[in-house]
mmCIF file of N, CA and C in Angstrom:
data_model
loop_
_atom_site.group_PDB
_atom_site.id
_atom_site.type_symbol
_atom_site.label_atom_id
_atom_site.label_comp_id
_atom_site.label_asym_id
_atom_site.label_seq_id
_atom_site.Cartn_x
_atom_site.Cartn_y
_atom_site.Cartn_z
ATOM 1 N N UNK N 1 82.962 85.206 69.468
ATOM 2 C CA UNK N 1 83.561 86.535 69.541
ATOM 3 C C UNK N 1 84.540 86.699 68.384
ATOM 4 N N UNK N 2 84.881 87.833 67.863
ATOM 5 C CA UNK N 2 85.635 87.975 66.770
ATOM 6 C C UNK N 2 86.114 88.898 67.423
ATOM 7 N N UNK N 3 87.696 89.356 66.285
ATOM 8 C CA UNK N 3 88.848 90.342 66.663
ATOM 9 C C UNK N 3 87.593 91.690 66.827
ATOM 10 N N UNK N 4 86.781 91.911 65.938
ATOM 11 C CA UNK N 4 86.534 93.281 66.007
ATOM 12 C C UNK N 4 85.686 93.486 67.068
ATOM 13 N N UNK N 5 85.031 92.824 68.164
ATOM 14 C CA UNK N 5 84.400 92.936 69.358
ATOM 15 C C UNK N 5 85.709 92.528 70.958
ATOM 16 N N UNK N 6 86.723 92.955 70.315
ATOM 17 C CA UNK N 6 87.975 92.348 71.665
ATOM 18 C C UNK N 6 87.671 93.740 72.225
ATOM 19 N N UNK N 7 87.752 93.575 73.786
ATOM 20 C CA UNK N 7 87.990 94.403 74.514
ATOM 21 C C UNK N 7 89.193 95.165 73.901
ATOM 22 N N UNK N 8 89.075 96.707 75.017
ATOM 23 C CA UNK N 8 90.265 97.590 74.493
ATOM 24 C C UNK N 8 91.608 97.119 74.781
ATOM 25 N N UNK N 9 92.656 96.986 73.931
ATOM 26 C CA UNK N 9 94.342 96.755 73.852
ATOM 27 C C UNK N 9 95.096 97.716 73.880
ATOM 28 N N UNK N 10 95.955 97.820 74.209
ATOM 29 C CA UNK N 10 97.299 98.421 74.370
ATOM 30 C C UNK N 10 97.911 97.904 72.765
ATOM 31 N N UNK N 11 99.209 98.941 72.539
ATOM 32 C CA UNK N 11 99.784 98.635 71.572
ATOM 33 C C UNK N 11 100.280 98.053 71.445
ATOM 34 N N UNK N 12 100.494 96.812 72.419
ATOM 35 C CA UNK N 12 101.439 95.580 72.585
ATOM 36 C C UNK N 12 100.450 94.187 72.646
ATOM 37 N N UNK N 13 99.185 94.598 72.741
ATOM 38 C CA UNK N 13 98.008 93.440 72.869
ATOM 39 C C UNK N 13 97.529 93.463 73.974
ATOM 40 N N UNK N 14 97.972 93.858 75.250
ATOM 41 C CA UNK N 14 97.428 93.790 76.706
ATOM 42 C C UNK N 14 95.759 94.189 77.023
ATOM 43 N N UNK N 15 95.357 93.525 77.055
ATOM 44 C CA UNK N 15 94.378 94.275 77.519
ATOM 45 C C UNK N 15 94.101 95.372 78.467
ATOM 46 N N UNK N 16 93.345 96.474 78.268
ATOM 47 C CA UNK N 16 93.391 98.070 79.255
ATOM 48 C C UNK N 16 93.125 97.457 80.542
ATOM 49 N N UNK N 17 91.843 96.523 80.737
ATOM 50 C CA UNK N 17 91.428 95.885 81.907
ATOM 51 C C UNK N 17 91.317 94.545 82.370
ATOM 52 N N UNK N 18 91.578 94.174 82.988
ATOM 53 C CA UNK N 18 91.777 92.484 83.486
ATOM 54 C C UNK N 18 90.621 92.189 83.675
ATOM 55 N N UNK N 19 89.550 93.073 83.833
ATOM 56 C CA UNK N 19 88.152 92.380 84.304
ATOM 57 C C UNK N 19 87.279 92.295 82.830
ATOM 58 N N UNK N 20 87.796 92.565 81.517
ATOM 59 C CA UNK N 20 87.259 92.618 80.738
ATOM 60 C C UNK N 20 87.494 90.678 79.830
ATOM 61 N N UNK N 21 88.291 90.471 80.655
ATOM 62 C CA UNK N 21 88.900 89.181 79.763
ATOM 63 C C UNK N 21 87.759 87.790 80.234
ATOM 64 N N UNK N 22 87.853 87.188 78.709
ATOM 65 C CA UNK N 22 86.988 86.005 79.104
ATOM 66 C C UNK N 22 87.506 84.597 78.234
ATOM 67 N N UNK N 23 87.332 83.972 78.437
ATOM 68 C CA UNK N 23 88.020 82.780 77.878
ATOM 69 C C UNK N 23 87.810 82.712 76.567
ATOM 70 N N UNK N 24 86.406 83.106 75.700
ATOM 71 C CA UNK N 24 87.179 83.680 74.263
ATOM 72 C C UNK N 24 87.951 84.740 73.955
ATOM 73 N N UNK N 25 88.286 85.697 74.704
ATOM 74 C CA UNK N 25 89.062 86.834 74.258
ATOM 75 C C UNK N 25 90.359 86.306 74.435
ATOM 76 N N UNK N 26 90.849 84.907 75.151
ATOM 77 C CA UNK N 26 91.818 84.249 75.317
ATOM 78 C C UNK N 26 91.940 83.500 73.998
ATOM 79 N N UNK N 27 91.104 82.887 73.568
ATOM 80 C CA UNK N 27 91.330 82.019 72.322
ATOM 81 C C UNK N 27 91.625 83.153 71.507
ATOM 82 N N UNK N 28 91.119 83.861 70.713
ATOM 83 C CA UNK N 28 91.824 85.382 70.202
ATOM 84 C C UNK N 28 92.877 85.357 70.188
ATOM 85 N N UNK N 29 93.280 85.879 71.337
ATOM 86 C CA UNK N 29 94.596 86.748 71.555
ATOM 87 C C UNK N 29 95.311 85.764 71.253
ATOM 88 N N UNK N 30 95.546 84.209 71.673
ATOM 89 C CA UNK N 30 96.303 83.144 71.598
ATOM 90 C C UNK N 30 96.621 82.768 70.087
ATOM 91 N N UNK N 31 95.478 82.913 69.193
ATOM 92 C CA UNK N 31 95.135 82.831 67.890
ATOM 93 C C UNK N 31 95.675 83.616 66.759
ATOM 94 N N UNK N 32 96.417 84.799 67.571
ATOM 95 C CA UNK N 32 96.859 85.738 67.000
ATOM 96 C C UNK N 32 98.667 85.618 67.244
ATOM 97 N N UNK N 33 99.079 84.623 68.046
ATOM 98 C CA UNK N 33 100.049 84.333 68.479
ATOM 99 C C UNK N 33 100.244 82.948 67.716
ATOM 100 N N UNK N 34 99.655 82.598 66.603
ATOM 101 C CA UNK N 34 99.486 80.949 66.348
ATOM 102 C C UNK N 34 99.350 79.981 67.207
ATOM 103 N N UNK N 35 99.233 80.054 68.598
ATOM 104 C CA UNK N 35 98.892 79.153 69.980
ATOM 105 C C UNK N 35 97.209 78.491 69.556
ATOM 106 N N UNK N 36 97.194 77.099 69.870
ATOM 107 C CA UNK N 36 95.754 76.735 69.998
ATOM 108 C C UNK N 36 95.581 76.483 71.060
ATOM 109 N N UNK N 37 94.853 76.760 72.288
ATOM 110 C CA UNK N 37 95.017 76.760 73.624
ATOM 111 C C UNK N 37 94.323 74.926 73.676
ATOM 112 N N UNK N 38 94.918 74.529 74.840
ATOM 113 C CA UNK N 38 94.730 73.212 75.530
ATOM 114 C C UNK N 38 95.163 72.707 76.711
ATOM 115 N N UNK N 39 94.382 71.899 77.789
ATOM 116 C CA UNK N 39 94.604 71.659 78.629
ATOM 117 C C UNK N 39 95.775 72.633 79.367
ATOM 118 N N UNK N 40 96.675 72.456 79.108
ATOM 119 C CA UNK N 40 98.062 72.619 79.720
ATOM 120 C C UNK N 40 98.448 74.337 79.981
ATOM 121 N N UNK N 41 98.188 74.415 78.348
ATOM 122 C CA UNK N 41 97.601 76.220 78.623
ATOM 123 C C UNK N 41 96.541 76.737 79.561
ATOM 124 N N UNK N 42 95.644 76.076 79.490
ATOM 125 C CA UNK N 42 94.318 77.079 80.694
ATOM 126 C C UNK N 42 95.152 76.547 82.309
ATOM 127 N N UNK N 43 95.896 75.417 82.265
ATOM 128 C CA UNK N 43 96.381 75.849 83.517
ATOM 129 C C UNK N 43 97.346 76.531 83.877
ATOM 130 N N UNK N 44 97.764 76.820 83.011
ATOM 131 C CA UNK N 44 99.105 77.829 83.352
ATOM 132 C C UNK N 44 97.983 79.022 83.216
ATOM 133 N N UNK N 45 97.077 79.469 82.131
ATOM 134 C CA UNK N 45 96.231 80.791 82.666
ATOM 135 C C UNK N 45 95.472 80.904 83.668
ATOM 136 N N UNK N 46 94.957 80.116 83.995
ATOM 137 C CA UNK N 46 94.019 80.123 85.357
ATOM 138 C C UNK N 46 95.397 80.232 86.951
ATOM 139 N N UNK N 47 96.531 80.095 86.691
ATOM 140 C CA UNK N 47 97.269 79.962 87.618
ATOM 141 C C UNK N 47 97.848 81.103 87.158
ATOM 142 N N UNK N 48 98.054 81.867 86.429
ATOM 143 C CA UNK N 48 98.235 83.476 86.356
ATOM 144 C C UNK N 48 96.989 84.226 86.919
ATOM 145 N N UNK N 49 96.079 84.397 86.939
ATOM 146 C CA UNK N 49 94.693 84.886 86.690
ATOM 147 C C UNK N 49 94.727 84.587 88.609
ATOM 148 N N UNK N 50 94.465 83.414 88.908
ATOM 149 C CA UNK N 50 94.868 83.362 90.520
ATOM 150 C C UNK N 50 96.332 84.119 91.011
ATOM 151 N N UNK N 51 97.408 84.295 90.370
ATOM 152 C CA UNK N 51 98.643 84.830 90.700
ATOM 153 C C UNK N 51 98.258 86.506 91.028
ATOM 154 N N UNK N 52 97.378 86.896 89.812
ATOM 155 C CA UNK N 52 96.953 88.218 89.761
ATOM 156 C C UNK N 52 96.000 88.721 90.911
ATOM 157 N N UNK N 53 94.997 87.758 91.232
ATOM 158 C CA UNK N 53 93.802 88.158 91.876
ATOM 159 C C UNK N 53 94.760 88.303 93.327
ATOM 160 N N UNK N 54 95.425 87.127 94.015
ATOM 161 C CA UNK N 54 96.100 87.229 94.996
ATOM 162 C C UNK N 54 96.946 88.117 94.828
ATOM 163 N N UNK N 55 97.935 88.860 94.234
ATOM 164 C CA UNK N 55 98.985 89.681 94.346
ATOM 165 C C UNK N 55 98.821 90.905 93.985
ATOM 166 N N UNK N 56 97.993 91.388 92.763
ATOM 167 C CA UNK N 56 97.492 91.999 92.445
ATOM 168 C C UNK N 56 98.342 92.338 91.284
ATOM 169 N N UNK N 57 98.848 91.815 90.797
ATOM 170 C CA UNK N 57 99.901 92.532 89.781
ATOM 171 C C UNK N 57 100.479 90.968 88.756
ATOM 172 N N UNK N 58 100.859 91.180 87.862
ATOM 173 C CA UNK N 58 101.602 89.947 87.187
ATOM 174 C C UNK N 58 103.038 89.384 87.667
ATOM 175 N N UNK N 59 103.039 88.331 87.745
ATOM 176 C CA UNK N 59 104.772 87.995 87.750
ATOM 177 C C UNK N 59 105.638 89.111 86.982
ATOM 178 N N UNK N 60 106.646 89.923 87.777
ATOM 179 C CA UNK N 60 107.319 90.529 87.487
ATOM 180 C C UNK N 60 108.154 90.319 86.335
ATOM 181 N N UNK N 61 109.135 88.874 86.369
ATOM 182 C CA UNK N 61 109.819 88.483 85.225
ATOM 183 C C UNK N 61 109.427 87.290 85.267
ATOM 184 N N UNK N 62 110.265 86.803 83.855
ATOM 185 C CA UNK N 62 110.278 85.648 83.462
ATOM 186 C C UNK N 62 110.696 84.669 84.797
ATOM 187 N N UNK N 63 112.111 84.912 84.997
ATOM 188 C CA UNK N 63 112.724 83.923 86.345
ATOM 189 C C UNK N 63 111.359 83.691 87.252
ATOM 190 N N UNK N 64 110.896 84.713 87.691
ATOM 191 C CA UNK N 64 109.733 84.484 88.562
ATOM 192 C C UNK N 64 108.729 83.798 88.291
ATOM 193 N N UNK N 65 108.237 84.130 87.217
ATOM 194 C CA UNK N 65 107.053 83.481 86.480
ATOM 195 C C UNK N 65 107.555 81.570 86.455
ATOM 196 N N UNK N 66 108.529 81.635 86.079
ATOM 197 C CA UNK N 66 109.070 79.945 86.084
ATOM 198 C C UNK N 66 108.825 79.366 87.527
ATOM 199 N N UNK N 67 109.400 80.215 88.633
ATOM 200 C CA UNK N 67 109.246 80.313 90.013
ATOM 201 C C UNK N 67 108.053 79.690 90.880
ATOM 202 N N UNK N 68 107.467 80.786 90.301
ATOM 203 C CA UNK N 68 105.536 80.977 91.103
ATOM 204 C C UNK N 68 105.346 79.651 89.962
ATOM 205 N N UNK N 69 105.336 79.667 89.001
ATOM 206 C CA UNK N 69 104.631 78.147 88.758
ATOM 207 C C UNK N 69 105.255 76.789 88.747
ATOM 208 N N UNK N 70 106.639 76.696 89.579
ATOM 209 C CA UNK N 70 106.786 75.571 89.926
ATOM 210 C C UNK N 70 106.995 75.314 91.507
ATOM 211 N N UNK N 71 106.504 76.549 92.079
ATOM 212 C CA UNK N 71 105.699 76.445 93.483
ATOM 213 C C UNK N 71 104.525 76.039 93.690
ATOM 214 N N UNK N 72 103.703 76.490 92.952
ATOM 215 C CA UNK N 72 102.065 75.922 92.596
ATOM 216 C C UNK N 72 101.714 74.372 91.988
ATOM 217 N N UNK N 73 102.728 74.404 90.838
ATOM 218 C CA UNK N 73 102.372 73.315 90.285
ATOM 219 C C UNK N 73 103.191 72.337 89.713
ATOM 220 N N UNK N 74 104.874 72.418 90.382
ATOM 221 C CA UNK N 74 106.162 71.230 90.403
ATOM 222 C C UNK N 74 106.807 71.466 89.470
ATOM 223 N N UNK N 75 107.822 70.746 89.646
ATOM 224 C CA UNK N 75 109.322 70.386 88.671
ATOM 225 C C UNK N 75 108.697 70.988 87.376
ATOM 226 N N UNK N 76 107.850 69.742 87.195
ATOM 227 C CA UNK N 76 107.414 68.953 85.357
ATOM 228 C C UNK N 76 107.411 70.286 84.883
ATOM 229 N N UNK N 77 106.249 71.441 85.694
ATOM 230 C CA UNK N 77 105.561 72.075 84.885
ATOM 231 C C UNK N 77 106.119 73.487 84.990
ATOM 232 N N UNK N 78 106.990 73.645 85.693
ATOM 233 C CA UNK N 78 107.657 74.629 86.523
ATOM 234 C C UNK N 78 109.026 74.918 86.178
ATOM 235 N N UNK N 79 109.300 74.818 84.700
ATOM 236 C CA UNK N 79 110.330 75.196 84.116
ATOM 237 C C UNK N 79 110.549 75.749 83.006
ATOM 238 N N UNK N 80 111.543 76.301 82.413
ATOM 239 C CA UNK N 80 111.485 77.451 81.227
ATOM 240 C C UNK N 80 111.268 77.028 80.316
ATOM 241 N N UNK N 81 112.088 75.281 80.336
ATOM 242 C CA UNK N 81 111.485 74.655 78.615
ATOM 243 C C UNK N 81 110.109 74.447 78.145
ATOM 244 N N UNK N 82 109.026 73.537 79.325
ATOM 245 C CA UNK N 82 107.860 73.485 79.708
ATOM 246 C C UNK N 82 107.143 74.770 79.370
ATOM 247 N N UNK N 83 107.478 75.821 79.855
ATOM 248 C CA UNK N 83 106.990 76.988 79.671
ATOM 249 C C UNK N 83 106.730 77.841 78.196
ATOM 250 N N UNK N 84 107.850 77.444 77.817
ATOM 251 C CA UNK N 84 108.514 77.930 76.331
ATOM 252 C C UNK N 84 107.648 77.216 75.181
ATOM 253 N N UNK N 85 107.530 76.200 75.590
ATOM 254 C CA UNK N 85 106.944 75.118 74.601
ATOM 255 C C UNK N 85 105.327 75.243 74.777
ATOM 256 N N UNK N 86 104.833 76.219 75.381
ATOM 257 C CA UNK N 86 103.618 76.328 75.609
ATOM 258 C C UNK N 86 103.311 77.941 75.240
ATOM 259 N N UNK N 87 104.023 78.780 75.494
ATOM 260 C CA UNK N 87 103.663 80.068 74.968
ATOM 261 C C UNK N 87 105.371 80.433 74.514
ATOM 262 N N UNK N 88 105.455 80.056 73.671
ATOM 263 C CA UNK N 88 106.639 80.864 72.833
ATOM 264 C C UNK N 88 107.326 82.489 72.669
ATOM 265 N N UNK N 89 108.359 82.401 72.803
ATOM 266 C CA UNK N 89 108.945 83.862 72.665
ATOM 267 C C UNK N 89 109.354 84.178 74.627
ATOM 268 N N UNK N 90 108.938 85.153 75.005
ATOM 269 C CA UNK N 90 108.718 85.418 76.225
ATOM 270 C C UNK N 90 107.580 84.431 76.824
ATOM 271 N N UNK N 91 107.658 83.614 77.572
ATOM 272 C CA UNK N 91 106.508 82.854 78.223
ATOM 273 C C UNK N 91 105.606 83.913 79.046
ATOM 274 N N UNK N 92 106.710 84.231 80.008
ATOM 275 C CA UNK N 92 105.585 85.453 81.224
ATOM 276 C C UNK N 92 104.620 86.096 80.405
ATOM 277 N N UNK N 93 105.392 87.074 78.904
ATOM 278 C CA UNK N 93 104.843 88.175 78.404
ATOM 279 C C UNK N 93 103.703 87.588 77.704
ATOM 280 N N UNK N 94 103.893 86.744 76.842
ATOM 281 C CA UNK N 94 102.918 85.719 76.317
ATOM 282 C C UNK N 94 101.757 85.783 77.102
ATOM 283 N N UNK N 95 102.087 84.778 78.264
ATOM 284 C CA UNK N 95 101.065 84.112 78.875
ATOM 285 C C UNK N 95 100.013 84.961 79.192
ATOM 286 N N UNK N 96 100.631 86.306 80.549
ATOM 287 C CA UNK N 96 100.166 87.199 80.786
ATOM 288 C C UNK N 96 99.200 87.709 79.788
ATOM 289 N N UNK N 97 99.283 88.160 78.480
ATOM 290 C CA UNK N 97 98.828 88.948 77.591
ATOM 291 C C UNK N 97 97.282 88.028 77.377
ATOM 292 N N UNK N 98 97.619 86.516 77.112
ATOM 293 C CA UNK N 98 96.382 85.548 76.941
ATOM 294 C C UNK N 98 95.631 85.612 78.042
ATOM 295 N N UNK N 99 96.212 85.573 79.020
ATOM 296 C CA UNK N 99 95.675 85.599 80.169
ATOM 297 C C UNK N 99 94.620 86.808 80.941
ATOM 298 N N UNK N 100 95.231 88.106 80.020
ATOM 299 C CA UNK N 100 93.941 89.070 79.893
ATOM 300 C C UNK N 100 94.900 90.235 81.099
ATOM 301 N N UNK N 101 96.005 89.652 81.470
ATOM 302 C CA UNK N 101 96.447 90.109 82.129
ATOM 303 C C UNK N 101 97.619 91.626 82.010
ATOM 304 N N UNK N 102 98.398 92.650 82.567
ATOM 305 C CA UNK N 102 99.272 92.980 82.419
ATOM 306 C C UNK N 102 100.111 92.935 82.289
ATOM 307 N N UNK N 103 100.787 93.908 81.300
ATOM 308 C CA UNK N 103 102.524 93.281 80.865
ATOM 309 C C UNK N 103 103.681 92.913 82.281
ATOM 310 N N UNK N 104 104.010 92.052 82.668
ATOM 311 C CA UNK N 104 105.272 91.702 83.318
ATOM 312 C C UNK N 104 106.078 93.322 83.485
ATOM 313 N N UNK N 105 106.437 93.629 83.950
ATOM 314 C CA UNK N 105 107.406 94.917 84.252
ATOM 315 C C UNK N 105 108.369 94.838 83.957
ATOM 316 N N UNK N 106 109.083 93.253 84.051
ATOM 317 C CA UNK N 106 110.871 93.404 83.530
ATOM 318 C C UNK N 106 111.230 92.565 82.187
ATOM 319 N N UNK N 107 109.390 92.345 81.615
ATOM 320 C CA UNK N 107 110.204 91.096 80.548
ATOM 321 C C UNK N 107 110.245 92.401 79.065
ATOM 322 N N UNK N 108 110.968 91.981 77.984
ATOM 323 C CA UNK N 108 111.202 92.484 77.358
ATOM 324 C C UNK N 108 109.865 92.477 76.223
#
């Protein structure tokens, strides 16, 4: 897949639809963020992507997003540095966005 076949974006990168996202439109978007996705990343996306399907909506903020994934998946992995060091800048907004998902509501 290349940039010029990505599903439709928002002016921030989001994708219009969550059902349009597929694990190359993830390498993309990530690619465009200088991220090379690995291990550690698809589980933090696949544990958004389940966050979404169950709730229906994205982790609201960041605090939360740290929250819900160190309810799911502990201490180690379930903290802001951990987080940070895996999708840079905003983690939630980041992640979310790779994730094919919607923007967070309170992150900046």
């Amino acid at each position: 897949m290349s940039i010029a076949n990505l599903p439709e974006r928002n002016n921030e990168g989001f994708l219009e639809n969550a059902t349009d996202w597929t694990s190359g439109v993830a390498e993309i978007i990530a690619a465009e963020d200088q991220i090379t996705l690995n291990d550690k990343h698809w589980e933090i996306i696949e544990f958004l992507r389940e966050f979404y399907k169950k709730h229906e909506m994205s982790p609201p903020s960041n605090r939360l997003f740290v929250k819900a994934v160190k309810d799911a998946l502990g201490d180690q992995k379930g903290n802001s540095i951990y987080l940070m060091q895996l999708f840079p800048g905003t983690p939630a907004k980041t992640a979310c966005k790779i994730a094919g998902l919607p923007r967070p509501t309170n992150c900046l």
